[in-house]
Amino acid sequence: MANLLWLQGGACSGNTMSFLNAEEPSACDLVTDFGINVLWQPSLGLELGDNVKSILEKCISGEIQLDIFVFEGTVINAPDGTGEWNRFCGEPMKNWVKKLCDAAQYVVAIGDCATWGGIPATAPNPSDSEGLQFLKRAKGGALGENFVSKSGLPVINIPGCPAHPDWVTQILVAVASGRGGDLTLDEFQRPKTFFSSFTQTGCTRNMHFAYKVSTTAFGQRKGCLFYDLGCRGPMTHSPCNRILWNRQSSKTRAGMPCLGCTEPEFPFFDLAPGTVFKTQTVMGVPKDLPTGVDKKGYMKLTAAAKNASPAWAEEDIFVV
Amino acid sequence: MSTDTQEEDQGGGVSFEDRYGVTPAEADHDTLLRMIEDMFTEGLKTQLEPFPETDREFSKLLDDLRELDVNDLRQKLIISGWKLSPHGEDEMRCQECMYFLVHKRWCDLPELDLPAEPEWWCRLWRI
Ligand code: SF4
Ligand code: SF4
Ligand code: SF4
């Protein structure tokens, strides 16, 4: 039996909604098959008011063993570092977070807000938000760079806006079943099992990427979304085309560009007008090239690929 | 922004319909190609500069193109800085442009949507 407590800071509840849609395993499987005891969760917990507070206090004192602390949403520091804009059970949420993280065996940050600040931390960041151990790409965050939970691991970051439900439940099962020590994390503390490959890995439009044929409108079957509609698939670490959404699709399969939501800089370019759904270019050349490709090589590759592209690559074919 | 007279005018006061029997919107690939080439032969000057360096500038050109009447081929070519030869030091040309469909010999940028040749260019070029 592993006790799990889930709290929300500056969040839209999107990750809770995503979690409740999990299928392999489902949120119910966590309880019935994998021995997870949900102490409290904002959408599932039955307790209210002082009864919730009492659970939190018992976790902090050790009366209840806190095996997994899940946090969704940003840690809000406004105004003036007090965190008063986000009060919960009688005190700023940021205080609860600090105490619960110190008490927990494992700390799991779910979604971009909890991992690195996400949309709330976008300039001008009015709520003075940050993630648990990062603010965008900078290490530190609410808990500080050197934080490790009782298990010896830093915060396990499962980013996404929202995170895919199965990324969440599979990591929770690994931790609850004593395999937390087997998790390997990348430089942003994301489990490598999910975040070593790219959104582009398994994308059905890869052939159009190779032949440099562009999708020029949302939902088009032809083409790749990189050249015009700002797809960040080649630069974004995610398994979105390996572990499909709703078990059947992904953004790129539906003709919608990847927005790079698992990377610390999301949302890119601080959401300045004209930067969303549009490939950013300088003198006609994309600002962000696929990871590992330089400008000269990219230009040569384009010329060669266009010359070699077959006629069918220009047709509207099914890529779903 | 275009008046009815301008829409139909392929230059010199003669309408596309009078000269080719169809409007640009109705024309097939070869006729459109001829319309474009004829306009350049007859001295059409397009706006080659400035090259849109940022996406804002690029979007502005697209906005201007979207406002045109479907038959205002002349303005389409002028605004996009259309040219029947490669451009600049780097010899930029449709052949490498993202919007060029090499087999269809077509510019697939929705705001242009015209026949194009590999050695042509316009300032909406991107790679
Ligand atoms: S649509 Fe995006 S993810 Fe798919 S091949 Fe193109 S750039 Fe890559
Ligand atoms: S496709 Fe991209 S934006 Fe969409 S969920 Fe995956 S990583 Fe996020
Ligand atoms: S956008 Fe311009 S350069 Fe590109 S294919 Fe069309 S006409 Fe050619």
CSV table of C-alpha atoms and ligand atoms in Angstrom, one decimal:
chain,number,residue,atom,x,y,z
A,1,MET,CA,0.0,0.0,0.0
A,2,ALA,CA,1.4,3.4,-1.0
A,3,ASN,CA,-0.2,6.6,0.3
A,4,LEU,CA,-0.7,9.3,-2.3
A,5,LEU,CA,-1.6,12.9,-1.8
A,6,TRP,CA,-2.3,15.3,-4.7
A,7,LEU,CA,-2.6,19.0,-4.4
A,8,GLN,CA,-3.1,21.9,-6.9
A,9,GLY,CA,-1.5,25.3,-7.0
A,10,GLY,CA,-1.8,27.8,-9.8
A,11,ALA,CA,-3.5,25.4,-12.2
A,12,CYS,CA,-6.4,24.9,-14.6
A,13,SER,CA,-7.0,21.3,-13.3
A,14,GLY,CA,-6.2,20.1,-16.8
A,15,ASN,CA,-3.8,17.5,-15.5
A,16,THR,CA,-6.4,16.1,-13.1
A,17,MET,CA,-8.8,15.9,-16.0
A,18,SER,CA,-6.1,14.1,-18.1
A,19,PHE,CA,-5.3,11.8,-15.2
A,20,LEU,CA,-9.0,10.8,-14.8
A,21,ASN,CA,-8.9,9.7,-18.5
A,22,ALA,CA,-6.0,7.3,-18.0
A,23,GLU,CA,-6.5,3.8,-19.5
A,24,GLU,CA,-3.3,1.9,-19.1
A,25,PRO,CA,-3.5,1.7,-16.2
A,26,SER,CA,-6.6,3.7,-15.3
A,27,ALA,CA,-7.0,5.8,-12.2
A,28,CYS,CA,-9.2,3.1,-10.7
A,29,ASP,CA,-6.6,0.4,-11.5
A,30,LEU,CA,-4.2,2.4,-9.4
A,31,VAL,CA,-6.4,1.7,-6.3
A,32,THR,CA,-7.7,-1.7,-7.0
A,33,ASP,CA,-4.7,-3.4,-8.7
A,34,PHE,CA,-1.6,-1.4,-7.7
A,35,GLY,CA,-2.3,-0.7,-4.0
A,36,ILE,CA,-2.3,3.1,-4.2
A,37,ASN,CA,-4.3,4.7,-1.4
A,38,VAL,CA,-5.4,8.2,-2.5
A,39,LEU,CA,-5.3,10.1,0.7
A,40,TRP,CA,-6.8,13.2,-0.9
A,41,GLN,CA,-7.1,14.6,-4.4
A,42,PRO,CA,-8.9,17.9,-5.3
A,43,SER,CA,-11.5,16.2,-7.6
A,44,LEU,CA,-11.7,12.9,-5.8
A,45,GLY,CA,-11.3,13.6,-2.1
A,46,LEU,CA,-14.4,13.4,0.0
A,47,GLU,CA,-13.1,15.5,2.9
A,48,LEU,CA,-13.6,19.3,3.1
A,49,GLY,CA,-12.1,22.1,5.2
A,50,ASP,CA,-10.6,21.1,8.5
A,51,ASN,CA,-10.7,17.4,7.6
A,52,VAL,CA,-8.4,18.1,4.7
A,53,LYS,CA,-6.1,20.2,6.8
A,54,SER,CA,-5.9,17.3,9.3
A,55,ILE,CA,-4.7,14.9,6.6
A,56,LEU,CA,-2.0,17.4,5.6
A,57,GLU,CA,-0.9,17.9,9.1
A,58,LYS,CA,-0.7,14.1,9.8
A,59,CYS,CA,1.4,13.7,6.6
A,60,ILE,CA,3.8,16.3,7.8
A,61,SER,CA,4.1,15.0,11.3
A,62,GLY,CA,4.6,11.4,10.1
A,63,GLU,CA,1.5,10.1,11.6
A,64,ILE,CA,0.4,9.1,8.1
A,65,GLN,CA,3.3,7.9,5.9
A,66,LEU,CA,3.4,10.1,2.8
A,67,ASP,CA,4.8,7.9,0.0
A,68,ILE,CA,3.9,10.0,-3.0
A,69,PHE,CA,3.2,13.7,-3.1
A,70,VAL,CA,1.9,14.8,-6.4
A,71,PHE,CA,1.7,18.5,-7.2
A,72,GLU,CA,-0.1,20.1,-10.1
A,73,GLY,CA,0.1,23.8,-10.9
A,74,THR,CA,2.6,26.5,-10.1
A,75,VAL,CA,3.9,27.5,-6.8
A,76,ILE,CA,2.5,31.1,-6.4
A,77,ASN,CA,4.7,33.6,-4.6
A,78,ALA,CA,2.7,36.8,-5.2
A,79,PRO,CA,2.3,39.2,-3.5
A,80,ASP,CA,5.9,40.1,-2.5
A,81,GLY,CA,7.0,36.5,-2.0
A,82,THR,CA,4.3,35.7,0.6
A,83,GLY,CA,2.2,33.4,-1.6
A,84,GLU,CA,-1.0,34.9,-0.1
A,85,TRP,CA,-2.7,34.9,-3.5
A,86,ASN,CA,-3.0,31.1,-3.3
A,87,ARG,CA,-4.2,30.2,0.2
A,88,PHE,CA,-5.2,26.7,1.1
A,89,CYS,CA,-6.4,25.2,4.4
A,90,GLY,CA,-5.6,28.4,6.3
A,91,GLU,CA,-2.1,29.2,4.9
A,92,PRO,CA,-0.3,30.0,1.7
A,93,MET,CA,-0.1,26.9,-0.5
A,94,LYS,CA,3.6,27.4,-1.0
A,95,ASN,CA,4.1,26.6,2.8
A,96,TRP,CA,2.2,23.4,2.5
A,97,VAL,CA,4.2,22.4,-0.5
A,98,LYS,CA,7.5,22.9,1.2
A,99,LYS,CA,6.5,20.9,4.3
A,100,LEU,CA,4.9,18.1,2.3
A,101,CYS,CA,7.8,17.7,0.0
A,102,ASP,CA,10.1,17.4,2.9
A,103,ALA,CA,7.9,14.7,4.4
A,104,ALA,CA,7.3,12.6,1.2
A,105,GLN,CA,9.3,9.6,-0.1
A,106,TYR,CA,8.7,10.7,-3.7
A,107,VAL,CA,7.6,14.1,-5.1
A,108,VAL,CA,6.0,14.1,-8.6
A,109,ALA,CA,5.3,17.3,-10.5
A,110,ILE,CA,2.6,16.9,-13.1
A,111,GLY,CA,2.2,19.3,-16.0
A,112,ASP,CA,4.2,22.3,-17.1
A,113,CYS,CA,3.0,24.6,-14.3
A,114,ALA,CA,4.3,22.3,-11.6
A,115,THR,CA,7.5,21.4,-13.5
A,116,TRP,CA,8.7,24.7,-14.7
A,117,GLY,CA,6.0,27.3,-14.4
A,118,GLY,CA,4.2,26.8,-17.8
A,119,ILE,CA,1.7,29.4,-18.9
A,120,PRO,CA,1.2,31.2,-15.5
A,121,ALA,CA,5.0,31.9,-15.4
A,122,THR,CA,5.0,33.4,-18.8
A,123,ALA,CA,6.1,37.1,-18.8
A,124,PRO,CA,5.1,39.2,-17.1
A,125,ASN,CA,4.3,36.4,-14.7
A,126,PRO,CA,1.9,38.4,-12.5
A,127,SER,CA,1.4,35.7,-9.9
A,128,ASP,CA,5.2,35.3,-9.5
A,129,SER,CA,4.8,31.6,-10.3
A,130,GLU,CA,7.5,29.0,-10.5
A,131,GLY,CA,7.8,25.2,-10.8
A,132,LEU,CA,8.9,22.9,-8.0
A,133,GLN,CA,12.5,22.8,-9.0
A,134,PHE,CA,12.7,24.9,-12.2
A,135,LEU,CA,11.6,28.2,-13.5
A,136,LYS,CA,11.5,27.6,-17.2
A,137,ARG,CA,15.0,26.4,-18.0
A,138,ALA,CA,16.7,27.7,-14.8
A,139,LYS,CA,17.2,25.3,-12.0
A,140,GLY,CA,16.0,26.2,-8.5
A,141,GLY,CA,12.3,26.8,-8.4
A,142,ALA,CA,10.3,26.7,-5.1
A,143,LEU,CA,12.3,23.9,-3.6
A,144,GLY,CA,15.8,24.8,-4.7
A,145,GLU,CA,18.3,23.1,-6.9
A,146,ASN,CA,19.5,20.7,-4.3
A,147,PHE,CA,16.2,19.3,-3.1
A,148,VAL,CA,15.9,15.6,-3.0
A,149,SER,CA,13.0,13.7,-1.4
A,150,LYS,CA,13.4,11.0,1.2
A,151,SER,CA,13.9,8.4,-1.5
A,152,GLY,CA,17.0,10.3,-2.7
A,153,LEU,CA,15.4,11.4,-6.0
A,154,PRO,CA,14.8,15.0,-6.9
A,155,VAL,CA,11.3,16.0,-8.0
A,156,ILE,CA,10.2,13.6,-10.9
A,157,ASN,CA,9.0,16.0,-13.6
A,158,ILE,CA,6.1,14.8,-15.9
A,159,PRO,CA,5.6,17.9,-18.1
A,160,GLY,CA,2.9,18.5,-20.7
A,161,CYS,CA,0.0,20.9,-21.1
A,162,PRO,CA,-1.5,18.6,-19.9
A,163,ALA,CA,0.6,15.5,-19.4
A,164,HIS,CA,-0.7,12.4,-21.1
A,165,PRO,CA,-2.7,10.4,-18.6
A,166,ASP,CA,-0.6,7.2,-19.2
A,167,TRP,CA,2.7,9.0,-18.5
A,168,VAL,CA,1.2,9.9,-15.1
A,169,THR,CA,-0.3,6.6,-14.1
A,170,GLN,CA,2.7,4.6,-15.3
A,171,ILE,CA,5.1,6.6,-13.3
A,172,LEU,CA,2.9,6.5,-10.2
A,173,VAL,CA,2.7,2.7,-10.6
A,174,ALA,CA,6.5,2.4,-10.9
A,175,VAL,CA,7.0,4.4,-7.7
A,176,ALA,CA,4.2,2.7,-5.8
A,177,SER,CA,5.4,-0.7,-6.7
A,178,GLY,CA,8.9,0.0,-5.4
A,179,ARG,CA,10.6,0.5,-8.8
A,180,GLY,CA,11.1,4.3,-8.3
A,181,GLY,CA,14.9,3.6,-8.0
A,182,ASP,CA,14.9,2.2,-11.5
A,183,LEU,CA,13.7,5.5,-13.0
A,184,THR,CA,16.4,7.4,-14.9
A,185,LEU,CA,15.8,11.1,-15.4
A,186,ASP,CA,17.1,13.5,-18.0
A,187,GLU,CA,18.7,16.9,-17.3
A,188,PHE,CA,15.2,18.3,-16.7
A,189,GLN,CA,14.3,15.5,-14.4
A,190,ARG,CA,11.9,13.9,-16.9
A,191,PRO,CA,11.7,10.1,-16.9
A,192,LYS,CA,13.9,9.0,-19.9
A,193,THR,CA,11.5,6.2,-20.7
A,194,PHE,CA,9.0,8.8,-22.0
A,195,PHE,CA,11.2,11.8,-22.9
A,196,SER,CA,14.2,10.6,-24.8
A,197,SER,CA,12.5,10.5,-28.2
A,198,PHE,CA,10.8,13.3,-30.0
A,199,THR,CA,7.2,14.1,-30.9
A,200,GLN,CA,8.4,13.5,-34.4
A,201,THR,CA,9.3,9.9,-33.6
A,202,GLY,CA,6.5,7.9,-35.1
A,203,CYS,CA,4.8,10.9,-36.7
A,204,THR,CA,2.9,9.8,-39.8
A,205,ARG,CA,4.1,12.9,-41.6
A,206,ASN,CA,7.8,12.0,-41.4
A,207,MET,CA,8.0,11.3,-45.1
A,208,HIS,CA,6.6,14.7,-45.9
A,209,PHE,CA,9.2,16.1,-43.5
A,210,ALA,CA,11.9,14.3,-45.5
A,211,TYR,CA,10.6,15.4,-48.9
A,212,LYS,CA,10.0,18.9,-47.7
A,213,VAL,CA,6.4,19.1,-48.6
A,214,SER,CA,4.5,21.6,-46.4
A,215,THR,CA,1.1,21.5,-44.8
A,216,THR,CA,-0.3,24.9,-45.4
A,217,ALA,CA,-3.6,24.7,-43.5
A,218,PHE,CA,-4.8,23.0,-40.3
A,219,GLY,CA,-6.2,19.5,-40.8
A,220,GLN,CA,-4.7,19.1,-44.3
A,221,ARG,CA,-3.7,15.5,-44.9
A,222,LYS,CA,-0.8,16.3,-47.1
A,223,GLY,CA,2.6,17.6,-45.9
A,224,CYS,CA,4.5,18.2,-42.7
A,225,LEU,CA,3.6,21.0,-40.3
A,226,PHE,CA,7.2,22.1,-39.6
A,227,TYR,CA,7.7,24.4,-42.5
A,228,ASP,CA,4.7,26.8,-42.2
A,229,LEU,CA,2.6,26.0,-39.2
A,230,GLY,CA,5.3,26.0,-36.6
A,231,CYS,CA,5.4,22.3,-35.6
A,232,ARG,CA,8.0,21.8,-32.9
A,233,GLY,CA,8.0,18.0,-33.3
A,234,PRO,CA,11.6,17.7,-34.3
A,235,MET,CA,12.8,19.7,-31.2
A,236,THR,CA,10.3,18.4,-28.6
A,237,HIS,CA,11.0,15.5,-26.3
A,238,SER,CA,7.7,13.6,-26.0
A,239,PRO,CA,6.2,10.2,-26.9
A,240,CYS,CA,3.1,11.7,-28.4
A,241,ASN,CA,3.3,9.7,-31.6
A,242,ARG,CA,4.3,6.5,-29.7
A,243,ILE,CA,1.8,6.6,-26.9
A,244,LEU,CA,-1.2,8.0,-28.7
A,245,TRP,CA,-3.8,10.3,-27.2
A,246,ASN,CA,-7.1,8.6,-26.6
A,247,ARG,CA,-5.3,5.6,-27.8
A,248,GLN,CA,-5.8,6.7,-31.4
A,249,SER,CA,-4.4,10.0,-32.4
A,250,SER,CA,-2.0,12.9,-31.8
A,251,LYS,CA,-1.9,16.5,-32.7
A,252,THR,CA,0.3,16.0,-35.8
A,253,ARG,CA,-1.9,13.1,-37.0
A,254,ALA,CA,-4.9,15.4,-36.8
A,255,GLY,CA,-3.2,18.1,-38.8
A,256,MET,CA,-2.3,20.3,-35.8
A,257,PRO,CA,1.3,21.4,-35.0
A,258,CYS,CA,3.1,20.2,-31.9
A,259,LEU,CA,3.5,23.3,-29.7
A,260,GLY,CA,6.4,21.9,-27.7
A,261,CYS,CA,4.5,21.6,-24.5
A,262,THR,CA,6.9,19.2,-22.8
A,263,GLU,CA,9.8,21.6,-23.0
A,264,PRO,CA,10.7,24.2,-20.3
A,265,GLU,CA,10.3,27.2,-22.7
A,266,PHE,CA,6.7,26.4,-23.4
A,267,PRO,CA,4.8,28.5,-24.4
A,268,PHE,CA,7.4,29.7,-26.8
A,269,PHE,CA,8.2,33.4,-27.5
A,270,ASP,CA,6.1,34.5,-24.6
A,271,LEU,CA,3.0,34.1,-26.8
A,272,ALA,CA,3.8,37.2,-28.7
A,273,PRO,CA,1.3,37.8,-31.5
A,274,GLY,CA,2.1,35.9,-34.7
A,275,THR,CA,4.3,33.4,-32.9
A,276,VAL,CA,1.7,30.7,-32.3
A,277,PHE,CA,1.1,28.2,-35.2
A,278,LYS,CA,3.6,29.9,-37.3
A,279,THR,CA,7.1,28.8,-38.1
A,280,GLN,CA,9.4,31.5,-37.0
A,281,THR,CA,11.9,32.4,-39.7
A,282,VAL,CA,14.8,34.8,-40.2
A,283,MET,CA,15.2,35.7,-43.8
A,284,GLY,CA,13.1,32.8,-44.8
A,285,VAL,CA,15.1,30.2,-42.8
A,286,PRO,CA,13.5,28.6,-39.7
A,287,LYS,CA,14.8,30.1,-36.4
A,288,ASP,CA,14.6,26.7,-34.7
A,289,LEU,CA,16.0,23.9,-36.7
A,290,PRO,CA,15.6,20.2,-35.9
A,291,THR,CA,17.8,19.2,-32.9
A,292,GLY,CA,21.3,18.5,-34.3
A,293,VAL,CA,20.9,20.2,-37.7
A,294,ASP,CA,22.8,23.4,-38.7
A,295,LYS,CA,21.6,26.0,-41.1
A,296,LYS,CA,24.1,25.1,-43.9
A,297,GLY,CA,23.2,21.5,-43.7
A,298,TYR,CA,19.5,22.3,-43.6
A,299,MET,CA,19.7,24.3,-46.8
A,300,LYS,CA,21.6,21.6,-48.7
A,301,LEU,CA,19.3,19.0,-47.4
A,302,THR,CA,16.3,21.0,-48.6
A,303,ALA,CA,17.6,21.3,-52.1
A,304,ALA,CA,18.4,17.6,-52.3
A,305,ALA,CA,15.2,16.5,-50.8
A,306,LYS,CA,13.0,18.6,-53.0
A,307,ASN,CA,14.8,17.3,-56.1
A,308,ALA,CA,14.3,13.7,-55.0
A,309,SER,CA,10.7,14.0,-53.8
A,310,PRO,CA,8.3,11.6,-55.5
A,311,ALA,CA,5.0,12.9,-57.1
A,312,TRP,CA,2.9,11.1,-54.5
A,313,ALA,CA,4.3,13.2,-51.8
A,314,GLU,CA,2.4,16.2,-53.2
A,315,GLU,CA,-1.0,14.4,-53.0
A,316,ASP,CA,-3.5,14.6,-50.2
A,317,ILE,CA,-3.0,11.1,-48.7
A,318,PHE,CA,-4.2,9.6,-45.4
A,319,VAL,CA,-1.7,10.0,-42.7
A,320,VAL,CA,-3.9,9.1,-39.7
B,1,MET,CA,-9.5,47.5,-52.2
B,2,SER,CA,-9.7,46.5,-55.9
B,3,THR,CA,-12.4,48.0,-58.1
B,4,ASP,CA,-14.3,45.9,-60.6
B,5,THR,CA,-12.3,47.5,-63.4
B,6,GLN,CA,-8.9,46.7,-61.8
B,7,GLU,CA,-9.9,43.1,-61.2
B,8,GLU,CA,-10.4,42.4,-64.8
B,9,ASP,CA,-7.6,44.5,-66.0
B,10,GLN,CA,-4.5,42.6,-67.0
B,11,GLY,CA,-2.7,45.9,-67.9
B,12,GLY,CA,-3.1,48.4,-70.7
B,13,GLY,CA,-6.9,48.6,-70.1
B,14,VAL,CA,-7.7,45.2,-71.7
B,15,SER,CA,-9.5,42.6,-69.5
B,16,PHE,CA,-8.2,39.1,-68.9
B,17,GLU,CA,-11.5,37.8,-70.2
B,18,ASP,CA,-11.1,39.7,-73.5
B,19,ARG,CA,-7.6,38.6,-74.1
B,20,TYR,CA,-7.7,35.0,-72.8
B,21,GLY,CA,-11.4,34.2,-72.8
B,22,VAL,CA,-11.3,33.5,-69.0
B,23,THR,CA,-10.6,35.3,-65.8
B,24,PRO,CA,-7.6,34.3,-63.7
B,25,ALA,CA,-9.9,32.5,-61.2
B,26,GLU,CA,-11.3,30.3,-64.0
B,27,ALA,CA,-8.0,29.8,-65.9
B,28,ASP,CA,-6.2,26.5,-66.1
B,29,HIS,CA,-2.5,26.0,-65.3
B,30,ASP,CA,-1.2,26.8,-68.8
B,31,THR,CA,-3.4,29.9,-69.2
B,32,LEU,CA,-2.4,31.3,-65.8
B,33,LEU,CA,1.2,30.7,-66.7
B,34,ARG,CA,0.8,32.6,-69.9
B,35,MET,CA,-1.0,35.4,-68.2
B,36,ILE,CA,1.9,35.8,-65.7
B,37,GLU,CA,4.6,35.6,-68.4
B,38,ASP,CA,2.8,38.0,-70.7
B,39,MET,CA,2.5,40.6,-67.9
B,40,PHE,CA,6.3,40.4,-67.3
B,41,THR,CA,7.1,40.6,-71.0
B,42,GLU,CA,4.9,43.7,-71.2
B,43,GLY,CA,7.0,45.3,-68.5
B,44,LEU,CA,5.3,44.5,-65.2
B,45,LYS,CA,7.4,45.7,-62.3
B,46,THR,CA,6.8,44.1,-58.9
B,47,GLN,CA,7.9,45.1,-55.4
B,48,LEU,CA,11.0,43.0,-54.7
B,49,GLU,CA,12.0,44.8,-51.6
B,50,PRO,CA,11.9,44.7,-48.6
B,51,PHE,CA,12.3,41.0,-48.0
B,52,PRO,CA,10.1,40.1,-45.0
B,53,GLU,CA,12.7,39.5,-42.4
B,54,THR,CA,10.4,38.7,-39.5
B,55,ASP,CA,7.2,36.8,-39.2
B,56,ARG,CA,5.3,40.0,-38.6
B,57,GLU,CA,6.4,41.4,-41.9
B,58,PHE,CA,5.6,38.1,-43.6
B,59,SER,CA,2.1,38.0,-42.1
B,60,LYS,CA,1.6,41.6,-43.2
B,61,LEU,CA,2.2,40.7,-46.8
B,62,LEU,CA,-0.2,37.7,-46.4
B,63,ASP,CA,-2.8,40.1,-45.0
B,64,ASP,CA,-2.4,42.4,-48.0
B,65,LEU,CA,-2.7,39.4,-50.4
B,66,ARG,CA,-5.9,38.2,-48.6
B,67,GLU,CA,-7.6,41.4,-49.2
B,68,LEU,CA,-7.3,41.2,-53.0
B,69,ASP,CA,-10.1,40.1,-55.3
B,70,VAL,CA,-9.5,36.6,-56.7
B,71,ASN,CA,-9.0,38.0,-60.2
B,72,ASP,CA,-6.6,40.7,-59.2
B,73,LEU,CA,-3.6,38.7,-60.5
B,74,ARG,CA,-1.6,41.8,-61.2
B,75,GLN,CA,-1.6,43.1,-57.6
B,76,LYS,CA,-0.9,39.6,-56.4
B,77,LEU,CA,2.3,39.5,-58.4
B,78,ILE,CA,3.2,43.1,-57.4
B,79,ILE,CA,2.7,42.6,-53.7
B,80,SER,CA,4.5,39.3,-53.5
B,81,GLY,CA,7.5,40.6,-55.5
B,82,TRP,CA,7.1,38.0,-58.1
B,83,LYS,CA,10.1,37.5,-60.4
B,84,LEU,CA,10.9,35.2,-63.3
B,85,SER,CA,14.5,34.5,-62.2
B,86,PRO,CA,16.4,33.5,-59.1
B,87,HIS,CA,17.0,36.3,-56.5
B,88,GLY,CA,20.0,37.6,-54.5
B,89,GLU,CA,23.4,36.3,-53.8
B,90,ASP,CA,22.1,33.0,-52.6
B,91,GLU,CA,20.2,32.6,-55.9
B,92,MET,CA,17.0,31.9,-54.0
B,93,ARG,CA,14.3,30.3,-56.2
B,94,CYS,CA,11.0,28.5,-56.1
B,95,GLN,CA,12.8,25.1,-56.5
B,96,GLU,CA,13.9,25.1,-52.9
B,97,CYS,CA,11.0,27.1,-51.5
B,98,MET,CA,8.7,25.3,-49.0
B,99,TYR,CA,5.6,26.2,-50.9
B,100,PHE,CA,6.7,24.9,-54.3
B,101,LEU,CA,5.3,21.6,-55.4
B,102,VAL,CA,8.0,20.4,-57.8
B,103,HIS,CA,5.8,17.9,-59.7
B,104,LYS,CA,2.8,20.1,-60.0
B,105,ARG,CA,5.0,23.1,-60.7
B,106,TRP,CA,2.7,25.1,-58.4
B,107,CYS,CA,3.1,27.6,-55.6
B,108,ASP,CA,1.0,26.1,-52.8
B,109,LEU,CA,1.0,29.1,-50.5
B,110,PRO,CA,-2.8,29.6,-50.2
B,111,GLU,CA,-2.5,33.3,-50.6
B,112,LEU,CA,-0.7,32.9,-54.0
B,113,ASP,CA,-2.0,29.5,-55.3
B,114,LEU,CA,-0.5,30.0,-58.8
B,115,PRO,CA,1.6,28.1,-61.2
B,116,ALA,CA,5.3,28.7,-60.7
B,117,GLU,CA,8.5,27.6,-62.4
B,118,PRO,CA,11.6,26.3,-60.5
B,119,GLU,CA,13.8,29.2,-61.5
B,120,TRP,CA,11.2,31.9,-60.4
B,121,TRP,CA,11.1,33.5,-57.0
B,122,CYS,CA,9.0,35.8,-54.9
B,123,ARG,CA,9.7,37.5,-51.5
B,124,LEU,CA,7.5,35.1,-49.6
B,125,TRP,CA,10.1,32.5,-50.2
B,126,ARG,CA,11.0,30.4,-47.3
B,127,ILE,CA,13.0,27.2,-46.9
C,1,SF4,S1,4.3,17.2,-38.6
C,1,SF4,FE1,5.8,17.8,-37.0
C,1,SF4,S2,6.3,16.0,-35.9
C,1,SF4,FE2,5.4,15.4,-37.8
C,1,SF4,S3,7.1,15.1,-39.3
C,1,SF4,FE3,6.4,17.2,-39.5
C,1,SF4,S4,7.7,18.4,-38.0
C,1,SF4,FE4,7.9,16.2,-37.5
C,2,SF4,S1,2.2,16.9,-29.6
C,2,SF4,FE1,3.6,18.4,-28.7
C,2,SF4,S2,2.2,20.0,-27.9
C,2,SF4,FE2,1.0,18.2,-28.3
C,2,SF4,S3,1.0,17.1,-26.3
C,2,SF4,FE3,2.6,16.3,-27.5
C,2,SF4,S4,4.4,17.5,-26.9
C,2,SF4,FE4,2.6,18.6,-26.2
C,3,SF4,S1,6.2,31.5,-52.2
C,3,SF4,FE1,7.3,32.6,-53.8
C,3,SF4,S2,9.3,31.6,-53.9
C,3,SF4,FE2,7.9,30.2,-52.9
C,3,SF4,S3,7.1,28.8,-54.5
C,3,SF4,FE3,5.7,30.5,-54.2
C,3,SF4,S4,6.3,32.0,-55.7
C,3,SF4,FE4,8.0,30.6,-55.5
